[in-house]
Coordinates of C-alpha atoms and ligand atoms in Angstrom, one line a residue:
X19 CA 0.0 0.0 0.0
X20 CA 1.1 3.6 -0.5
X21 CA -0.1 7.1 0.1
X22 CA -0.1 10.1 -2.2
X23 CA 2.4 12.9 -1.6
X24 CA 0.4 16.0 -0.7
X25 CA 2.8 18.9 -0.8
X26 CA 5.7 19.9 -3.1
X27 CA 3.7 20.4 -6.3
X28 CA 6.9 21.2 -8.3
X29 CA 6.3 18.8 -11.2
X30 CA 3.7 16.3 -12.3
X31 CA 6.1 13.4 -12.0
X32 CA 6.8 14.3 -8.4
X33 CA 3.2 14.7 -7.4
X34 CA 2.5 11.2 -8.7
X35 CA 5.4 9.6 -6.8
X36 CA 4.1 6.6 -4.9
X37 CA 5.0 6.8 -1.3
X38 CA 4.9 4.4 1.6
X39 CA 5.3 5.0 5.3
X40 CA 6.6 3.4 8.5
X41 CA 3.2 1.8 9.2
X42 CA 3.1 0.0 5.9
X43 CA 6.8 -0.8 5.8
X44 CA 6.6 -2.6 9.2
X45 CA 3.5 -4.5 8.1
X46 CA 5.2 -5.5 4.8
X47 CA 8.4 -6.5 6.5
X48 CA 6.6 -8.8 8.9
X49 CA 4.4 -10.4 6.3
X50 CA 7.3 -10.9 3.9
X51 CA 8.8 -13.1 6.7
X52 CA 5.7 -15.1 7.2
X53 CA 4.8 -13.4 10.5
X54 CA 1.0 -12.9 10.2
X55 CA -0.3 -12.9 13.7
X56 CA 0.0 -10.1 16.3
X57 CA -0.9 -10.4 20.0
X58 CA -1.2 -7.0 21.7
X59 CA -3.0 -4.1 23.3
X60 CA -3.7 -1.0 21.2
X61 CA -3.1 2.7 22.1
X62 CA -0.8 5.6 21.4
X63 CA 1.2 5.3 19.2
X64 CA 0.4 1.9 17.7
X65 CA -3.4 2.0 17.4
X66 CA -3.4 2.7 13.6
X67 CA -0.6 0.1 13.2
X68 CA -2.9 -2.6 14.6
X69 CA -5.8 -1.4 12.5
X70 CA -3.7 -1.3 9.3
X71 CA -2.1 -4.6 10.0
X72 CA -5.6 -6.2 10.4
X73 CA -6.8 -4.5 7.2
X74 CA -3.8 -5.9 5.4
X75 CA -4.9 -9.5 6.3
X76 CA -2.8 -10.1 9.4
X77 CA -4.6 -11.6 12.4
X78 CA -4.5 -9.0 15.2
X79 CA -5.6 -10.3 18.6
X80 CA -6.3 -7.7 21.3
X81 CA -5.9 -8.6 24.9
X82 CA -6.9 -7.0 28.1
X83 CA -3.4 -6.8 29.5
X84 CA -0.1 -6.9 27.7
X85 CA 1.5 -9.6 29.8
X86 CA -1.0 -12.1 28.5
X87 CA -0.5 -10.9 24.9
X88 CA 3.2 -11.4 25.5
X89 CA 2.7 -14.9 26.9
X90 CA 0.6 -15.7 23.9
X91 CA 3.4 -14.5 21.6
X92 CA 6.0 -16.6 23.4
X93 CA 3.9 -19.7 23.2
X94 CA 3.2 -19.0 19.5
X95 CA 7.0 -18.9 19.1
X96 CA 7.5 -22.2 21.0
X97 CA 4.8 -23.9 18.9
X98 CA 5.8 -22.6 15.5
X99 CA 9.6 -22.0 15.7
X100 CA 8.9 -18.5 14.3
X101 CA 9.0 -15.5 16.6
X102 CA 5.7 -14.7 18.1
X103 CA 4.8 -11.0 17.9
X104 CA 3.6 -8.9 20.8
X105 CA 2.6 -5.3 20.3
X106 CA 2.4 -2.8 23.1
X107 CA 2.1 1.0 23.7
X108 CA 4.9 2.9 25.4
X109 CA 6.1 2.9 29.0
X110 CA 3.4 1.2 31.0
X111 CA 2.2 -1.1 28.2
X112 CA 5.8 -1.9 27.4
X113 CA 6.6 -2.7 31.0
X114 CA 3.5 -5.0 31.2
X115 CA 4.8 -6.8 28.2
X116 CA 8.3 -7.0 29.5
X117 CA 7.6 -9.8 32.0
X118 CA 6.5 -12.0 29.2
X119 CA 9.6 -11.0 27.2
X120 CA 11.9 -11.9 30.0
X121 CA 10.0 -15.1 30.7
X122 CA 10.2 -16.1 27.0
X123 CA 14.0 -15.5 27.1
X124 CA 14.3 -17.6 30.2
X125 CA 12.4 -20.4 28.6
X126 CA 14.2 -20.1 25.2
X127 CA 11.1 -19.2 23.3
X128 CA 11.4 -16.9 20.3
X129 CA 9.3 -13.8 20.4
X130 CA 9.6 -10.1 19.4
X131 CA 8.1 -7.4 21.6
X132 CA 7.2 -4.5 19.3
X133 CA 6.6 -1.4 21.5
X134 CA 5.7 2.1 20.5
X135 CA 7.8 4.6 22.4
X136 CA 7.9 8.4 23.0
X137 CA 10.1 11.0 21.3
X138 CA 13.8 10.3 21.7
X139 CA 14.7 14.0 22.0
X140 CA 12.3 14.5 24.9
X141 CA 13.0 11.2 26.6
X142 CA 16.7 11.7 26.5
X143 CA 16.5 15.2 28.0
X144 CA 13.9 13.8 30.5
X145 CA 11.5 16.6 29.7
X146 CA 8.4 14.6 30.6
X147 CA 6.9 13.3 27.4
X148 CA 3.6 11.4 27.3
X149 CA 4.5 7.9 28.7
X150 CA 8.2 8.8 28.8
X151 CA 10.7 6.0 29.4
X152 CA 14.0 4.9 28.0
X153 CA 12.5 1.6 27.0
X154 CA 15.5 0.3 25.1
X155 CA 17.8 0.6 28.1
X156 CA 15.3 -1.2 30.3
X157 CA 14.6 -4.0 27.9
X158 CA 18.3 -4.8 27.1
X159 CA 19.2 -6.9 30.2
X160 CA 16.0 -8.8 30.0
X161 CA 16.1 -10.2 26.5
X162 CA 18.5 -11.6 23.9
X163 CA 18.7 -8.5 21.8
X164 CA 17.2 -5.0 21.7
X165 CA 17.1 -2.7 18.7
X166 CA 15.6 0.8 18.0
X167 CA 14.6 1.9 14.6
X168 CA 14.8 5.7 13.8
X169 CA 14.4 5.7 10.1
X170 CA 11.7 4.2 7.9
X171 CA 14.3 2.9 5.5
X172 CA 15.8 0.8 8.3
X173 CA 12.6 -1.1 9.2
X174 CA 13.4 -4.0 6.8
X175 CA 16.8 -4.5 8.3
X176 CA 15.6 -4.1 11.9
X177 CA 12.9 -6.7 11.4
X178 CA 15.4 -9.1 9.8
X179 CA 17.8 -8.6 12.7
X180 CA 15.0 -9.1 15.2
X181 CA 13.9 -12.4 13.6
X182 CA 17.4 -13.8 13.3
X183 CA 18.2 -12.8 16.9
X184 CA 15.0 -14.5 18.2
X185 CA 15.3 -17.8 16.4
X186 CA 19.0 -18.5 15.7
X187 CA 21.1 -20.3 18.2
X188 CA 19.3 -20.5 21.6
X189 CA 16.0 -18.9 20.9
X190 CA 14.7 -16.0 23.0
X191 CA 13.0 -12.7 23.3
X192 CA 13.9 -9.7 21.2
X193 CA 12.8 -6.1 21.8
X194 CA 12.1 -3.7 18.9
X195 CA 11.7 -0.1 19.9
X196 CA 9.5 1.9 17.6
X197 CA 9.3 5.7 18.3
X198 CA 6.0 7.3 17.4
X199 CA 7.6 9.4 14.7
X200 CA 8.8 6.4 12.8
X201 CA 5.3 5.3 11.8
X202 CA 4.5 8.5 10.0
X203 CA 7.8 8.8 8.1
X204 CA 7.3 8.6 4.3
X205 CA 9.6 7.4 1.6
X206 CA 9.4 6.3 -2.0
X207 CA 7.4 3.2 -2.2
X208 CA 9.8 1.4 -4.6
X209 CA 12.8 2.2 -2.5
X210 CA 10.7 1.1 0.6
X211 CA 9.9 -2.2 -1.0
X212 CA 13.6 -2.7 -1.9
X213 CA 14.6 -1.9 1.7
X214 CA 12.7 -5.0 3.0
X215 CA 14.6 -8.2 3.8
X216 CA 13.3 -11.7 3.6
X217 CA 15.5 -13.6 6.1
X218 CA 17.1 -16.6 4.4
X219 CA 17.5 -19.6 6.7
X220 CA 16.9 -17.7 10.0
X221 CA 17.8 -20.7 12.2
X222 CA 20.5 -22.6 10.3
X223 CA 21.3 -26.2 11.2
X224 CA 24.2 -26.3 13.6
X225 CA 26.2 -29.5 13.2
X226 CA 28.3 -30.7 16.1
X227 CA 32.0 -31.2 15.5
X228 CA 33.1 -34.8 14.6
X229 CA 35.5 -34.8 17.6
X230 CA 32.6 -34.0 19.9
X231 CA 30.4 -36.7 18.4
X232 CA 33.2 -39.3 18.8
X233 CA 33.7 -38.3 22.5
X234 CA 30.0 -38.6 23.1
X235 CA 29.8 -42.0 21.5
X236 CA 32.7 -43.2 23.6
X237 CA 30.9 -42.1 26.8
X238 CA 27.6 -43.6 25.7
X239 CA 29.2 -46.9 24.8
X240 CA 30.8 -47.1 28.2
X241 CA 27.4 -46.9 30.0
X242 CA 26.0 -49.6 32.1
X243 CA 23.0 -47.7 33.3
X244 CA 22.3 -45.0 30.7
X245 CA 19.4 -42.5 30.9
X246 CA 18.1 -39.9 28.4
X247 CA 16.6 -36.7 29.7
X248 CA 14.4 -34.9 27.2
X249 CA 13.7 -31.2 27.7
X250 CA 11.5 -28.6 26.1
X251 CA 14.5 -27.7 23.8
X252 CA 14.0 -31.1 22.2
X253 CA 10.3 -30.5 21.8
X254 CA 10.9 -27.0 20.4
X255 CA 13.4 -28.4 17.9
X256 CA 10.7 -30.3 16.0
X257 CA 13.1 -33.2 15.3
X258 CA 10.5 -35.6 16.6
X259 CA 11.4 -38.6 14.3
X260 CA 15.1 -38.4 15.1
X261 CA 14.4 -38.2 18.8
X262 CA 12.1 -41.2 18.6
X263 CA 14.7 -43.2 16.5
X264 CA 17.4 -42.4 19.0
X265 CA 15.4 -43.4 22.0
X266 CA 14.0 -46.6 20.5
X267 CA 17.1 -47.7 18.6
X268 CA 19.2 -47.3 21.8
X269 CA 16.6 -48.8 24.1
X270 CA 17.7 -46.3 26.7
X271 CA 15.1 -45.3 29.3
X272 CA 14.0 -41.7 29.1
X273 CA 12.7 -39.1 31.5
X274 CA 10.7 -36.3 30.0
X275 CA 10.8 -32.8 31.6
X276 CA 7.3 -31.4 31.9
X277 CA 7.0 -29.6 28.5
X278 CA 8.8 -32.5 26.8
X279 CA 6.0 -34.9 27.9
X280 CA 4.4 -36.4 24.8
X281 CA 7.5 -36.0 22.6
X282 CA 7.4 -39.7 23.0
X283 CA 4.1 -40.9 24.4
X284 CA 4.0 -41.0 28.2
X285 CA 2.7 -44.6 27.9
X286 CA 5.9 -45.6 26.0
X287 CA 7.5 -48.7 27.5
X288 CA 10.9 -46.8 27.9
X289 CA 9.4 -43.9 29.8
X290 CA 11.0 -43.9 33.2
X291 CA 9.0 -41.0 34.5
X292 CA 7.2 -43.0 37.1
X293 CA 10.6 -44.2 38.4
X294 CA 12.2 -40.8 38.4
X295 CA 14.0 -41.0 41.8
X296 CA 15.5 -44.3 40.9
X297 CA 16.9 -43.4 37.5
X298 CA 18.3 -40.1 38.7
X299 CA 20.1 -41.7 41.5
X300 CA 21.4 -44.8 39.9
X301 CA 22.1 -44.0 36.3
X302 CA 25.8 -43.8 35.3
X303 CA 25.6 -41.9 32.0
X304 CA 23.0 -39.2 31.5
X305 CA 22.3 -37.9 28.0
X306 CA 20.7 -34.5 28.3
X307 CA 18.7 -33.6 25.2
X308 CA 17.6 -29.9 25.1
X309 CA 17.3 -29.8 28.9
X310 CA 19.2 -27.7 31.4
X311 CA 20.7 -28.9 34.7
X312 CA 18.9 -26.0 36.6
X313 CA 16.8 -26.1 39.8
X314 CA 14.3 -28.4 38.1
X315 CA 17.0 -31.1 38.1
X316 CA 18.6 -30.1 41.4
X317 CA 21.5 -28.7 39.4
X318 CA 22.7 -32.2 38.5
X319 CA 24.1 -32.8 42.0
X320 CA 23.2 -33.6 45.6
X321 CA 21.4 -36.4 47.2
X322 CA 18.8 -37.0 44.4
X323 CA 21.7 -37.7 42.0
X324 CA 23.3 -40.5 44.0
X325 CA 27.0 -40.7 45.0
X326 CA 29.2 -37.8 43.9
X327 CA 31.2 -38.7 40.9
X328 CA 28.9 -41.6 40.0
X329 CA 27.8 -40.0 36.7
X330 CA 29.0 -38.8 33.4
X331 CA 26.9 -36.3 31.4
X332 CA 26.6 -36.1 27.7
X333 CA 24.8 -32.8 26.9
X334 CA 23.2 -31.8 23.6
X335 CA 22.5 -28.1 23.4
X336 CA 22.6 -25.4 20.8
X337 CA 24.1 -23.0 23.4
X338 CA 27.8 -23.7 24.1
X339 CA 27.8 -21.7 27.3
X340 CA 25.2 -24.1 28.8
X341 CA 27.9 -26.7 29.2
X342 CA 29.5 -27.0 32.7
X343 CA 26.9 -24.6 34.0
X344 CA 26.3 -26.7 37.1
X345 CA 28.4 -29.8 36.8
X346 CA 31.2 -31.1 34.6
X347 CA 29.9 -32.2 31.2
X348 CA 32.0 -35.2 30.0
X349 CA 30.8 -34.9 26.4
X350 CA 29.4 -31.6 25.3
X351 CA 27.6 -31.8 21.9
X352 CA 27.0 -28.3 20.7
X353 CA 24.5 -28.2 17.9
X354 CA 20.8 -28.5 17.1
X355 CA 19.0 -31.5 18.4
X356 CA 18.2 -33.0 15.0
X357 CA 21.8 -32.7 13.8
X358 CA 23.4 -34.0 17.0
X359 CA 21.1 -37.0 17.4
X360 CA 21.4 -37.9 13.7
X361 CA 25.2 -37.9 14.1
X362 CA 25.0 -40.0 17.2
X363 CA 22.6 -42.5 15.4
X364 CA 24.9 -42.7 12.4
X365 CA 28.0 -43.2 14.6
X366 CA 26.4 -45.8 16.8
X367 CA 25.2 -48.1 14.1
X368 CA 24.0 -51.1 16.0
X369 CA 26.5 -50.6 18.8
X370 CA 24.3 -49.1 21.4
X371 CA 25.2 -50.3 24.9
X372 CA 23.1 -53.3 25.7
X373 CA 21.9 -51.7 28.9
X374 CA 22.0 -54.6 31.4
X375 CA 18.6 -56.3 31.7
X376 CA 19.0 -55.7 35.5
X377 CA 18.9 -51.9 34.9
X378 CA 15.8 -52.1 32.7
X379 CA 13.9 -54.5 34.9
X380 CA 14.7 -52.5 38.0
X381 CA 13.2 -49.5 36.3
X382 CA 10.2 -51.4 35.1
X383 CA 9.5 -52.9 38.5
X384 CA 9.7 -49.5 40.2
X385 CA 7.6 -47.9 37.5
X386 CA 4.9 -50.5 37.5
X387 CA 4.6 -50.4 41.3
X388 CA 4.3 -46.6 41.4
X389 CA 1.9 -46.6 38.5
X390 CA -0.3 -49.2 40.2
X391 CA -0.4 -47.1 43.3
X392 CA -1.3 -44.0 41.4
X393 CA -4.0 -45.8 39.4
X394 CA -5.6 -46.9 42.5
X395 CA -5.9 -43.3 43.8
X396 CA -7.0 -42.0 40.4
X397 CA -10.1 -44.2 40.5
X398 CA -11.3 -42.2 43.6
X399 CA -14.6 -40.4 43.5
X400 CA -14.6 -38.2 46.6
X401 CA -17.0 -35.3 47.1
X402 CA -15.7 -32.7 47.5
X403 CA -13.2 -33.7 44.9
X404 CA -9.5 -34.0 45.9
X405 CA -6.8 -33.6 43.3
X406 CA -6.8 -37.2 42.3
X407 CA -10.5 -37.4 41.8
X408 CA -10.6 -34.3 39.6
X409 CA -7.4 -35.1 37.7
X410 CA -8.4 -38.8 37.3
X411 CA -11.3 -37.5 35.3
X412 CA -9.3 -35.1 33.2
X413 CA -6.7 -37.8 32.5
X414 CA -9.2 -40.0 31.0
X415 CA -10.5 -37.2 28.8
X416 CA -7.0 -36.3 27.6
X417 CA -6.3 -39.9 26.8
X418 CA -9.4 -39.9 24.5
X419 CA -8.4 -36.6 22.9
X420 CA -4.7 -36.9 22.0
X421 CA -4.8 -33.8 19.8
X422 CA -6.1 -31.5 22.5
X423 CA -3.7 -28.9 23.9
X424 CA -3.1 -28.8 27.7
X425 CA -2.3 -25.6 29.6
X426 CA -1.4 -26.1 33.3
X427 CA -0.5 -23.7 36.1
X428 CA -0.9 -23.5 39.9
X429 CA 1.1 -25.3 42.7
X430 CA -0.7 -28.5 43.7
X431 CA -2.8 -28.2 40.5
X432 CA 0.4 -28.1 38.5
X433 CA 2.4 -30.7 40.3
X434 CA -0.4 -33.3 40.4
X435 CA -1.6 -32.7 36.8
X436 CA 2.0 -33.0 35.5
X437 CA 2.4 -36.5 36.9
X438 CA -1.2 -37.6 36.4
X439 CA -2.2 -36.4 32.9
X440 CA -0.4 -38.4 30.2
X441 CA 0.5 -36.7 27.0
X442 CA 0.7 -38.7 23.8
X443 CA 1.9 -36.2 21.2
X444 CA 4.7 -33.6 21.1
X445 CA 4.2 -29.9 22.1
X446 CA 0.8 -30.4 23.6
X447 CA 1.6 -29.5 27.1
X448 CA 2.2 -25.8 28.0
X449 CA 3.0 -24.8 31.5
X450 CA 4.8 -22.5 33.9
X451 CA 8.2 -23.4 32.5
X452 CA 11.6 -22.5 33.9
X453 CA 10.5 -19.8 36.3
X454 CA 7.4 -21.5 37.6
X455 CA 5.6 -18.3 36.8
X456 CA 1.9 -17.9 37.5
X457 CA -0.1 -16.0 34.9
X458 CA 0.8 -17.8 31.7
X459 CA -2.6 -19.6 31.6
X460 CA -4.9 -17.5 29.4
X461 CA -2.2 -16.2 27.1
X462 CA -1.0 -19.7 26.5
X463 CA -4.6 -20.9 26.0
X464 CA -5.3 -18.2 23.4
X465 CA -2.1 -18.9 21.5
X466 CA -2.6 -22.7 21.7
X467 CA -6.1 -22.3 20.1
X468 CA -5.0 -19.8 17.5
X469 CA -1.8 -21.4 16.4
X470 CA -3.0 -25.1 16.4
X471 CA -6.8 -24.9 15.8
X472 CA -7.2 -27.7 18.4
X473 CA -9.3 -27.6 21.5
X474 CA -7.5 -26.4 24.6
X475 CA -8.0 -27.7 28.1
X476 CA -6.6 -25.2 30.7
X477 CA -6.1 -26.8 34.1
X478 CA -5.7 -23.9 36.5
X479 CA -5.2 -23.4 40.2
X480 CA -7.7 -20.7 41.5
X481 CA -4.8 -18.4 42.3
X482 CA -3.0 -19.1 39.1
X483 CA -6.1 -18.4 37.1
X484 CA -6.6 -15.0 38.8
X485 CA -3.4 -13.7 37.3
X486 CA -4.8 -13.7 33.7
X487 CA -8.5 -14.3 34.4
X488 CA -9.8 -11.2 32.7
X489 CA -8.7 -12.7 29.4
X490 CA -11.8 -14.9 29.5
X491 CA -13.3 -11.9 27.7
X492 CA -10.7 -12.2 25.0
X493 CA -11.4 -16.0 24.7
X494 CA -15.1 -15.2 24.3
X495 CA -14.5 -12.3 21.9
X496 CA -12.6 -14.5 19.5
X497 CA -14.8 -17.5 20.2
X498 CA -11.9 -19.8 20.9
X499 CA -12.3 -23.5 21.8
X500 CA -10.9 -23.1 25.3
X501 CA -12.2 -25.1 28.3
X502 CA -10.8 -23.7 31.6
X503 CA -11.1 -25.8 34.7
X504 CA -10.4 -23.8 37.8
X505 CA -9.4 -26.0 40.7
X506 CA -11.1 -24.0 43.4
X507 CA -9.6 -24.9 46.8
X508 CA -10.3 -21.4 48.2
X509 CA -6.8 -20.2 47.9
X510 CA -3.1 -20.5 47.3
X511 CA -2.1 -24.1 48.1
X512 CA -5.2 -24.6 50.3
X513 CA -7.9 -22.6 51.8
X514 CA -7.5 -23.5 55.4
X515 CA -4.8 -21.1 56.7
X516 CA -5.6 -19.1 59.8
X517 CA -4.7 -15.5 60.6
X518 CA -3.2 -15.6 64.0
X519 CA -3.5 -11.9 64.9
X520 CA -7.2 -11.8 65.1
X521 CA -7.6 -8.5 63.2
X522 CA -10.4 -9.9 61.1
X523 CA -8.3 -10.2 57.9
X524 CA -8.0 -13.7 56.4
X525 CA -4.6 -15.3 56.1
X526 CA -2.5 -14.1 53.1
X527 CA -3.0 -17.4 51.2
X528 CA -6.8 -17.5 51.6
X529 CA -9.4 -16.2 49.1
X530 CA -13.1 -15.6 49.2
X531 CA -14.6 -19.0 50.0
X532 CA -16.8 -20.8 47.6
X533 CA -16.3 -18.3 44.8
X534 CA -18.0 -18.8 41.5
X535 CA -15.4 -18.4 38.8
X536 CA -17.9 -19.9 36.3
X537 CA -19.9 -16.7 36.5
X538 CA -16.9 -14.8 35.0
X539 CA -17.3 -16.8 31.8
X540 CA -21.0 -16.3 31.7
X541 CA -20.5 -12.5 31.9
X542 CA -19.1 -12.6 28.4
X543 CA -21.4 -15.1 26.8
X544 CA -19.4 -18.2 27.4
X545 CA -20.5 -21.4 29.2
X546 CA -20.1 -21.5 33.0
X547 CA -20.4 -24.7 34.9
X548 CA -20.2 -25.4 38.7
X549 CA -18.9 -28.9 39.2
X550 CA -19.0 -30.5 42.6
X551 CA -18.1 -34.1 41.6
X552 CA -16.3 -36.3 39.1
X553 CA -19.3 -37.0 36.9
X554 CA -20.3 -33.4 36.6
X555 CA -16.7 -32.4 35.8
X556 CA -16.3 -35.2 33.2
X557 CA -19.5 -34.3 31.5
X558 CA -18.9 -30.6 31.4
X559 CA -15.3 -31.0 30.0
X560 CA -16.4 -33.4 27.3
X561 CA -19.2 -31.1 26.3
X562 CA -16.9 -28.1 26.1
X563 CA -14.3 -30.0 24.1
X564 CA -17.0 -31.3 21.7
X565 CA -18.7 -27.9 21.2
X566 CA -15.6 -25.8 21.1
X567 CA -17.5 -23.1 23.1
X568 CA -15.5 -21.0 25.5
X569 CA -16.2 -22.7 28.8
X570 CA -15.2 -22.2 32.4
X571 CA -15.8 -25.0 34.9
X572 CA -15.5 -24.1 38.6
X573 CA -14.3 -27.4 40.0
X574 CA -14.9 -27.5 43.8
X575 CA -11.8 -29.0 45.4
X576 CA -11.5 -30.0 49.0
X577 CA -9.8 -27.0 50.6
X578 CA -7.7 -29.3 52.8
X579 CA -6.3 -31.3 50.0
X580 CA -3.2 -29.3 48.9
X581 CA 0.2 -28.9 50.5
X582 CA 2.2 -25.7 50.8
X583 CA 4.1 -24.9 47.6
X584 CA 2.9 -28.2 46.1
X585 CA 6.0 -30.4 45.5
X586 CA 8.6 -27.7 45.9
X587 CA 8.0 -27.0 49.6
X588 CA 11.7 -27.7 50.2
X589 CA 12.5 -24.4 48.5
X590 CA 10.2 -22.5 50.8
X591 CA 12.0 -21.1 53.9
X592 CA 9.9 -21.2 57.0
X593 CA 10.5 -19.5 60.3
X594 CA 11.3 -21.8 63.2
X595 CA 11.2 -18.9 65.7
X596 CA 8.1 -18.9 67.8
X597 CA 7.2 -15.5 69.2
Ligands
ADP607 P1 13.5 -28.1 30.4 O1 12.9 -27.0 31.3 O2 12.4 -28.9 29.7 O3 14.4 -29.0 31.2 P2 15.2 -26.1 29.4 O4 14.4 -24.9 29.0 O5 15.9 -26.0 30.7 O6 14.3 -27.4 29.3 O7 16.3 -26.3 28.3 C1 16.1 -26.2 27.0 C2 17.5 -26.2 26.3 O8 17.3 -26.5 24.9 C3 18.1 -24.8 26.4 O9 19.4 -24.9 27.0 C4 18.3 -24.4 24.9 O10 19.5 -23.8 24.7 C5 18.2 -25.7 24.2 N1 17.7 -25.7 22.8 C6 16.6 -24.9 22.4 N2 16.4 -25.2 21.1 C7 17.4 -26.1 20.7 C8 17.7 -26.7 19.5 N3 17.0 -26.5 18.4 N4 18.7 -27.6 19.5 C9 19.5 -27.8 20.6 N5 19.2 -27.2 21.8 C10 18.2 -26.4 21.8
TZD608 N1 3.7 -14.7 41.4 C1 4.2 -15.2 40.2 C2 4.2 -14.3 39.0 N2 4.6 -16.5 40.1 C3 4.6 -17.3 41.2 N3 5.0 -18.5 41.1 C4 4.1 -16.8 42.5 C5 3.6 -15.5 42.5 C6 4.0 -17.7 43.7 N4 3.1 -18.8 43.6 C7 3.5 -20.0 43.2 O1 4.7 -20.4 43.0 S1 2.2 -21.1 43.0 C8 1.1 -19.9 43.4 C9 1.7 -18.7 43.7 C10 1.0 -17.4 44.0 C11 -0.4 -20.2 43.4 C12 -0.8 -21.5 44.0 O2 -2.2 -21.6 44.2 P1 -3.2 -22.2 43.2 O3 -2.8 -23.7 43.2 O4 -4.5 -21.9 43.7 O5 -2.9 -21.7 41.8 P2 -3.1 -24.8 44.3 O6 -3.7 -25.9 43.5 O7 -4.1 -24.2 45.3 O8 -1.9 -25.2 45.0
MG609 MG1 -5.7 -23.0 44.9

């Protein structure tokens, strides 16, 4: 699109010059690179940008708060391997989006935060512009790369740099600062079109060196009790067939991190998830595939990892600096998952270590015992429901609907659902990720529905849901097939805490008792259900998943059922001083 020049009537040729402007150049640059969906909140100075983007055929989804738009963009990036786009206004909108940008970077999800900003001259002299803030400086330490564009003719290059920075190497968040004046800048349309860049091969294959492959093969061949740990980097890589071949050809037991669940089906005979403590402790060679040895794996050391020095690590990661971050890595393999695993497969031939039958059978025995114990509890049908009753119902539903997307956050609601609900396909489980952040729920649910077209089941603690709850209006507005189940136990972890000072306030972890979250959905035309038992819950979820109607089910959970901090109570300091 272009606009006519209005002044400078020197010659006819000049008055007919076709012009374009910053708005259109940005839209064209994004579309040229296959980025066709924007998640954001409109306002000065990007209102017209959103409008024009929509008019140009892009999908522009407006949220009620930027953090959720940003979380949606991050999840879109995770699911598609293309940077998700989040669009915000200056200062406060930008800051609201920044949490999501930082969270995306922490999780290695590619996204671009596009923020309008105020005038450089005024901001830099701190003269008090409308929504004044030095956004670029603030964004820089919280993302992978941050750029500002001052001239319309640089938009093409800036978008190209942002895309490359987001998806190449270890993916992450990128900030693009767009001062208000940029949008209105005009330039010759032909020159504008020529200034755009279609990024060729934005995330090139990264092959590991031959020496590193040989070293890894030697370590793997020496293993007596090998273990594979699959992380969300492996899910992100979309190298599903190679991952499957490597696991199955090797026969090595695997442990999926939470968002890697389903990369191979949880019901796979080699899944050691239900014997997690045993395999972490007793394995001698651990092959990390797109997973970090961070707090989620006790930093690769300590009691849960058995005797010090009892293990060798092989680590596959695209980020060289990840190696030795917590413990010594005997065989670092730096490259993309697909390339590294293909090299290992080729180098192994048929010489995978015949993991002793004793190792495999010890795992199977432990796993079967734990699974049997769990299955017994999952059949329970208590009223009010406890976590096992409610999740037993949801587990059956997800088993019957392998294509459905699952979103999950909370404390007990997260920890129980993670171990109870089996996933059978890759990249179906979206959760609180590396930070254990609350508030990803509705953003993730919107992106999951928009990017995949499949129905979404969002399993939410009542506290967790509250962080993004207003986005139920967004879900209704776009009529998305999202079924939210709020596990309502009257508060954070449980609803039974007492205030000891007697001032009439409730304890800090307790909410209004017996709230009706279902009414929130009804307020916007969606379906609200109040479910007090397993049958009601099962029926309501199935109906929602069949109809695709936005639905919120308030599942009444026994307020005594949870434990403080779910399964990470060990990280929660508690006073031993009695006053
Ligand atoms: P989890 O939480 O599931 O354990 P992490 O987020 O800790 O997973 O780790 C993911 C790792 O995967 C990161 O270290 C990241 O650098 C890496 N990664 C992401 N994409 C790729 C890829 N295509 N190839 C190899 N490694 C990748
Ligand atoms: N704020 C943010 C952004 N992230 C957080 N993780 C927290 C606060 C602290 N927090 C947790 O770690 S879990 C949780 C909070 C507030 C909520 C747990 O309550 P819930 O789940 O109702 O969601 P359960 O099922 O009652 O345990
Ligand atoms: Mg709760």
